[in-house]
mmCIF file of C-alpha atoms in Angstrom:
data_model
loop_
_atom_site.group_PDB
_atom_site.id
_atom_site.type_symbol
_atom_site.label_atom_id
_atom_site.label_comp_id
_atom_site.label_asym_id
_atom_site.label_seq_id
_atom_site.Cartn_x
_atom_site.Cartn_y
_atom_site.Cartn_z
ATOM 1 C CA UNK A 1 -55.105 26.429 70.864
ATOM 2 C CA UNK A 2 -58.318 24.547 71.543
ATOM 3 C CA UNK A 3 -61.128 26.082 70.971
ATOM 4 C CA UNK A 4 -65.030 26.102 71.626
ATOM 5 C CA UNK A 5 -68.471 26.527 70.131
ATOM 6 C CA UNK A 6 -71.819 27.208 71.456
ATOM 7 C CA UNK A 7 -74.962 26.580 68.989
ATOM 8 C CA UNK A 8 -77.165 28.917 69.595
ATOM 9 C CA UNK A 9 -76.791 32.385 71.464
ATOM 10 C CA UNK A 10 -80.049 32.431 72.829
ATOM 11 C CA UNK A 11 -82.683 29.105 73.585
ATOM 12 C CA UNK A 12 -86.002 29.912 74.877
ATOM 13 C CA UNK A 13 -87.883 27.010 76.723
ATOM 14 C CA UNK A 14 -91.349 26.435 78.502
ATOM 15 C CA UNK A 15 -90.601 25.897 82.333
ATOM 16 C CA UNK A 16 -90.890 22.003 82.772
ATOM 17 C CA UNK A 17 -89.319 21.859 79.319
ATOM 18 C CA UNK A 18 -86.140 19.819 78.764
ATOM 19 C CA UNK A 19 -83.174 21.946 78.531
ATOM 20 C CA UNK A 20 -80.257 21.012 75.861
ATOM 21 C CA UNK A 21 -77.815 23.409 75.432
ATOM 22 C CA UNK A 22 -75.121 22.400 72.781
ATOM 23 C CA UNK A 23 -71.399 22.515 72.771
ATOM 24 C CA UNK A 24 -68.330 21.113 70.480
ATOM 25 C CA UNK A 25 -65.080 21.455 71.514
ATOM 26 C CA UNK A 26 -61.567 21.287 68.919
ATOM 27 C CA UNK A 27 -59.250 19.082 70.685
ATOM 28 C CA UNK A 28 -56.392 16.791 69.811
ATOM 29 C CA UNK A 29 -56.432 15.371 73.501
ATOM 30 C CA UNK A 30 -58.750 14.446 75.966
ATOM 31 C CA UNK A 31 -59.921 17.687 76.972
ATOM 32 C CA UNK A 32 -61.209 18.543 80.041
ATOM 33 C CA UNK A 33 -64.572 20.797 79.966
ATOM 34 C CA UNK A 34 -66.439 22.639 81.657
ATOM 35 C CA UNK A 35 -70.319 24.442 82.213
ATOM 36 C CA UNK A 36 -70.515 27.878 83.826
ATOM 37 C CA UNK A 37 -73.593 29.446 84.503
ATOM 38 C CA UNK A 38 -74.147 33.204 84.573
ATOM 39 C CA UNK A 39 -77.016 34.997 86.803
ATOM 40 C CA UNK A 40 -77.524 38.743 86.068
ATOM 41 C CA UNK A 41 -75.206 40.790 87.037
ATOM 42 C CA UNK A 42 -72.952 38.089 88.983
ATOM 43 C CA UNK A 43 -69.720 36.355 88.055
ATOM 44 C CA UNK A 44 -69.735 32.740 86.881
ATOM 45 C CA UNK A 45 -70.058 29.796 89.126
ATOM 46 C CA UNK A 46 -69.250 26.158 87.754
ATOM 47 C CA UNK A 47 -72.143 23.925 87.017
ATOM 48 C CA UNK A 48 -70.241 20.622 86.122
ATOM 49 C CA UNK A 49 -66.503 19.619 84.612
ATOM 50 C CA UNK A 50 -65.393 16.673 82.857
ATOM 51 C CA UNK A 51 -62.442 15.217 83.796
ATOM 52 C CA UNK A 52 -62.432 12.188 81.917
ATOM 53 C CA UNK A 53 -63.777 10.011 84.925
ATOM 54 C CA UNK A 54 -67.038 9.237 83.596
ATOM 55 C CA UNK A 55 -68.572 10.414 79.923
ATOM 56 C CA UNK A 56 -72.194 11.859 81.533
ATOM 57 C CA UNK A 57 -71.112 14.385 84.241
ATOM 58 C CA UNK A 58 -73.605 15.416 86.868
ATOM 59 C CA UNK A 59 -73.891 19.021 88.449
ATOM 60 C CA UNK A 60 -75.791 21.147 90.605
ATOM 61 C CA UNK A 61 -79.379 22.337 90.123
ATOM 62 C CA UNK A 62 -80.392 19.094 88.218
ATOM 63 C CA UNK A 63 -77.940 19.455 85.902
ATOM 64 C CA UNK A 64 -75.989 17.141 83.440
ATOM 65 C CA UNK A 65 -73.623 16.949 80.653
ATOM 66 C CA UNK A 66 -72.591 14.315 78.476
ATOM 67 C CA UNK A 67 -68.592 13.563 76.574
ATOM 68 C CA UNK A 68 -69.122 12.141 73.514
ATOM 69 C CA UNK A 69 -65.549 11.548 72.002
ATOM 70 C CA UNK A 70 -66.867 10.876 68.355
ATOM 71 C CA UNK A 71 -69.059 13.959 68.057
ATOM 72 C CA UNK A 72 -66.542 16.277 69.885
ATOM 73 C CA UNK A 73 -69.280 17.461 71.863
ATOM 74 C CA UNK A 74 -70.288 18.150 75.942
ATOM 75 C CA UNK A 75 -74.130 19.363 75.355
ATOM 76 C CA UNK A 76 -75.783 20.139 78.530
ATOM 77 C CA UNK A 77 -79.191 19.109 79.400
ATOM 78 C CA UNK A 78 -81.668 18.926 82.589
ATOM 79 C CA UNK A 79 -84.946 17.338 81.965
ATOM 80 C CA UNK A 80 -87.509 20.220 83.043
ATOM 81 C CA UNK A 81 -86.327 23.927 83.018
ATOM 82 C CA UNK A 82 -87.278 26.366 86.097
ATOM 83 C CA UNK A 83 -88.159 29.468 85.860
ATOM 84 C CA UNK A 84 -84.655 29.837 88.359
ATOM 85 C CA UNK A 85 -82.694 28.649 85.874
ATOM 86 C CA UNK A 86 -83.019 31.449 83.587
ATOM 87 C CA UNK A 87 -79.442 33.133 83.409
ATOM 88 C CA UNK A 88 -75.862 32.984 80.673
ATOM 89 C CA UNK A 89 -74.493 30.193 80.004
ATOM 90 C CA UNK A 90 -70.829 29.229 79.326
ATOM 91 C CA UNK A 91 -69.386 25.995 77.651
ATOM 92 C CA UNK A 92 -65.383 26.391 78.500
ATOM 93 C CA UNK A 93 -62.216 24.097 77.834
ATOM 94 C CA UNK A 94 -58.990 23.981 79.955
ATOM 95 C CA UNK A 95 -55.919 24.479 76.975
ATOM 96 C CA UNK A 96 -52.237 24.696 78.045
ATOM 97 C CA UNK A 97 -51.123 27.878 76.500
ATOM 98 C CA UNK A 98 -47.706 30.287 78.109
ATOM 99 C CA UNK A 99 -46.970 29.184 81.383
ATOM 100 C CA UNK A 100 -49.918 27.473 82.374
ATOM 101 C CA UNK A 101 -53.786 25.814 81.696
ATOM 102 C CA UNK A 102 -55.823 28.702 80.820
ATOM 103 C CA UNK A 103 -60.096 28.337 80.045
ATOM 104 C CA UNK A 104 -61.150 28.809 77.042
ATOM 105 C CA UNK A 105 -64.782 30.152 76.839
ATOM 106 C CA UNK A 106 -67.195 29.662 74.389
ATOM 107 C CA UNK A 107 -69.405 32.563 73.395
ATOM 108 C CA UNK A 108 -72.533 31.671 75.514
ATOM 109 C CA UNK A 109 -75.812 30.714 75.303
ATOM 110 C CA UNK A 110 -78.920 33.016 76.972
ATOM 111 C CA UNK A 111 -81.415 30.496 77.994
ATOM 112 C CA UNK A 112 -84.958 31.823 78.721
ATOM 113 C CA UNK A 113 -88.053 30.099 80.964
ATOM 114 C CA UNK A 114 -91.260 30.646 79.899
ATOM 115 C CA UNK A 115 -94.163 30.708 82.200
ATOM 116 C CA UNK B 1 -65.649 33.088 103.532
ATOM 117 C CA UNK B 2 -65.681 36.160 101.006
ATOM 118 C CA UNK B 3 -63.920 34.360 98.115
ATOM 119 C CA UNK B 4 -63.089 37.055 95.300
ATOM 120 C CA UNK B 5 -63.883 40.336 95.864
ATOM 121 C CA UNK B 6 -63.527 42.890 93.184
ATOM 122 C CA UNK B 7 -63.584 46.643 93.218
ATOM 123 C CA UNK B 8 -65.396 48.866 92.289
ATOM 124 C CA UNK B 9 -68.775 47.399 90.820
ATOM 125 C CA UNK B 10 -69.361 50.490 88.048
ATOM 126 C CA UNK B 11 -66.988 53.224 86.332
ATOM 127 C CA UNK B 12 -67.133 55.324 83.888
ATOM 128 C CA UNK B 13 -63.698 56.894 82.438
ATOM 129 C CA UNK B 14 -62.902 59.711 80.210
ATOM 130 C CA UNK B 15 -60.893 58.760 77.409
ATOM 131 C CA UNK B 16 -57.226 59.305 78.337
ATOM 132 C CA UNK B 17 -57.827 58.501 82.162
ATOM 133 C CA UNK B 18 -56.206 55.600 84.125
ATOM 134 C CA UNK B 19 -57.419 53.520 86.651
ATOM 135 C CA UNK B 20 -56.842 50.278 89.018
ATOM 136 C CA UNK B 21 -59.677 47.403 89.369
ATOM 137 C CA UNK B 22 -58.943 45.899 92.434
ATOM 138 C CA UNK B 23 -59.254 41.909 93.039
ATOM 139 C CA UNK B 24 -58.468 40.109 95.866
ATOM 140 C CA UNK B 25 -59.526 37.024 97.212
ATOM 141 C CA UNK B 26 -59.139 35.244 100.417
ATOM 142 C CA UNK B 27 -58.665 31.849 99.703
ATOM 143 C CA UNK B 28 -55.064 30.742 98.750
ATOM 144 C CA UNK B 29 -55.307 30.083 96.059
ATOM 145 C CA UNK B 30 -52.023 30.413 93.466
ATOM 146 C CA UNK B 31 -53.644 30.933 90.273
ATOM 147 C CA UNK B 32 -55.423 34.440 89.617
ATOM 148 C CA UNK B 33 -56.768 35.872 86.316
ATOM 149 C CA UNK B 34 -58.369 38.595 84.801
ATOM 150 C CA UNK B 35 -61.125 38.490 81.824
ATOM 151 C CA UNK B 36 -62.768 40.523 79.955
ATOM 152 C CA UNK B 37 -66.862 39.770 78.912
ATOM 153 C CA UNK B 38 -68.171 41.622 75.636
ATOM 154 C CA UNK B 39 -71.588 41.095 74.537
ATOM 155 C CA UNK B 40 -71.982 37.887 72.437
ATOM 156 C CA UNK B 41 -67.995 36.708 72.522
ATOM 157 C CA UNK B 42 -67.731 35.220 75.794
ATOM 158 C CA UNK B 43 -64.812 36.257 77.759
ATOM 159 C CA UNK B 44 -61.259 36.628 76.949
ATOM 160 C CA UNK B 45 -57.958 36.163 79.416
ATOM 161 C CA UNK B 46 -55.977 39.620 79.423
ATOM 162 C CA UNK B 47 -53.753 38.563 81.926
ATOM 163 C CA UNK B 48 -52.954 35.552 84.078
ATOM 164 C CA UNK B 49 -50.361 35.074 87.255
ATOM 165 C CA UNK B 50 -49.255 31.439 88.778
ATOM 166 C CA UNK B 51 -47.797 32.778 92.226
ATOM 167 C CA UNK B 52 -46.448 35.761 93.654
ATOM 168 C CA UNK B 53 -44.493 38.247 91.713
ATOM 169 C CA UNK B 54 -45.667 36.276 88.525
ATOM 170 C CA UNK B 55 -47.426 36.994 85.641
ATOM 171 C CA UNK B 56 -47.824 36.387 81.714
ATOM 172 C CA UNK B 57 -50.507 37.992 79.291
ATOM 173 C CA UNK B 58 -53.377 36.426 77.917
ATOM 174 C CA UNK B 59 -55.462 36.512 74.550
ATOM 175 C CA UNK B 60 -55.823 40.358 74.755
ATOM 176 C CA UNK B 61 -53.279 42.126 77.217
ATOM 177 C CA UNK B 62 -53.134 45.312 74.691
ATOM 178 C CA UNK B 63 -53.729 48.743 77.350
ATOM 179 C CA UNK B 64 -53.449 46.910 80.510
ATOM 180 C CA UNK B 65 -51.179 45.915 82.930
ATOM 181 C CA UNK B 66 -51.211 43.826 86.290
ATOM 182 C CA UNK B 67 -48.823 43.089 89.508
ATOM 183 C CA UNK B 68 -49.162 40.323 91.839
ATOM 184 C CA UNK B 69 -47.135 41.228 94.492
ATOM 185 C CA UNK B 70 -49.099 39.217 97.393
ATOM 186 C CA UNK B 71 -50.951 36.231 96.739
ATOM 187 C CA UNK B 72 -54.539 37.417 97.815
ATOM 188 C CA UNK B 73 -54.473 40.673 95.591
ATOM 189 C CA UNK B 74 -54.239 40.914 92.097
ATOM 190 C CA UNK B 75 -55.382 44.090 90.312
ATOM 191 C CA UNK B 76 -55.362 45.226 86.959
ATOM 192 C CA UNK B 77 -54.318 49.079 85.791
ATOM 193 C CA UNK B 78 -55.688 50.650 82.169
ATOM 194 C CA UNK B 79 -53.260 53.527 81.344
ATOM 195 C CA UNK B 80 -54.468 55.543 78.960
ATOM 196 C CA UNK B 81 -58.095 54.537 78.659
ATOM 197 C CA UNK B 82 -59.955 54.282 74.990
ATOM 198 C CA UNK B 83 -63.645 53.245 74.300
ATOM 199 C CA UNK B 84 -62.378 49.554 72.923
ATOM 200 C CA UNK B 85 -62.122 48.520 76.748
ATOM 201 C CA UNK B 86 -65.263 50.087 77.685
ATOM 202 C CA UNK B 87 -66.441 45.910 78.969
ATOM 203 C CA UNK B 88 -67.064 43.948 81.946
ATOM 204 C CA UNK B 89 -64.029 42.982 83.661
ATOM 205 C CA UNK B 90 -63.946 39.787 85.795
ATOM 206 C CA UNK B 91 -61.018 38.565 88.281
ATOM 207 C CA UNK B 92 -61.082 34.438 88.903
ATOM 208 C CA UNK B 93 -58.515 32.253 90.999
ATOM 209 C CA UNK B 94 -58.234 28.605 91.194
ATOM 210 C CA UNK B 95 -55.736 26.614 93.252
ATOM 211 C CA UNK B 96 -54.576 25.229 89.953
ATOM 212 C CA UNK B 97 -55.467 24.328 86.545
ATOM 213 C CA UNK B 98 -56.159 21.647 84.273
ATOM 214 C CA UNK B 99 -59.731 20.359 85.882
ATOM 215 C CA UNK B 100 -59.378 22.626 89.110
ATOM 216 C CA UNK B 101 -62.584 25.088 89.371
ATOM 217 C CA UNK B 102 -62.445 28.638 88.938
ATOM 218 C CA UNK B 103 -64.149 31.072 91.864
ATOM 219 C CA UNK B 104 -64.916 34.183 89.874
ATOM 220 C CA UNK B 105 -65.588 37.681 91.164
ATOM 221 C CA UNK B 106 -69.098 39.619 90.521
ATOM 222 C CA UNK B 107 -67.505 42.050 88.291
ATOM 223 C CA UNK B 108 -66.776 45.741 87.283
ATOM 224 C CA UNK B 109 -68.634 47.290 84.682
ATOM 225 C CA UNK B 110 -66.462 49.839 83.151
ATOM 226 C CA UNK B 111 -67.419 52.421 80.386
ATOM 227 C CA UNK B 112 -64.733 54.461 78.684
ATOM 228 C CA UNK B 113 -66.675 57.836 77.086
#
């Protein structure tokens, strides 16, 4: 089964600073990779996904992620943090188990944006 | 467009009690999922369904049951609640699998005391 590792359970950045959230996956085949965001007391919302069409993927709210096969990484970045970016971020991989593909989530990274 | 709706939002159960968490979606999605979210653990898949009448176990199915009698509804049943089932539960649905987006409900926060 594939797995996802998110380095850093908590990340703090100043408003206007670069956001970098790290995600590494284990997979023997090209995977489908996702970043989801969870705002307080809400469900998860898709930020972006990698499906092999392009290695640099752009998502909503100015986020993007780059798929690097040699590093088995899919790190999430945003050039300039905004206060509204404060949330928990989950990296996920789509893995075929049982009768269908299933999402396997990382443990999450809580992003704090300091004024 | 309501998307995925979960009820209740909060619930406190006593050990040994039972309850059903309701989930309904109005997007005509074939695939539906139940996850639990525990602090620092991400989301773990409990059960999923690939269509009406078809369900299968996920990673952590013990202590739970599901049914899928219609495309829209996917209730999760807790029998004999235990403190280890204290968690936030999310229902999700998707049109397909692989690279398709999963849509999540707002969650049910369950405490077993």
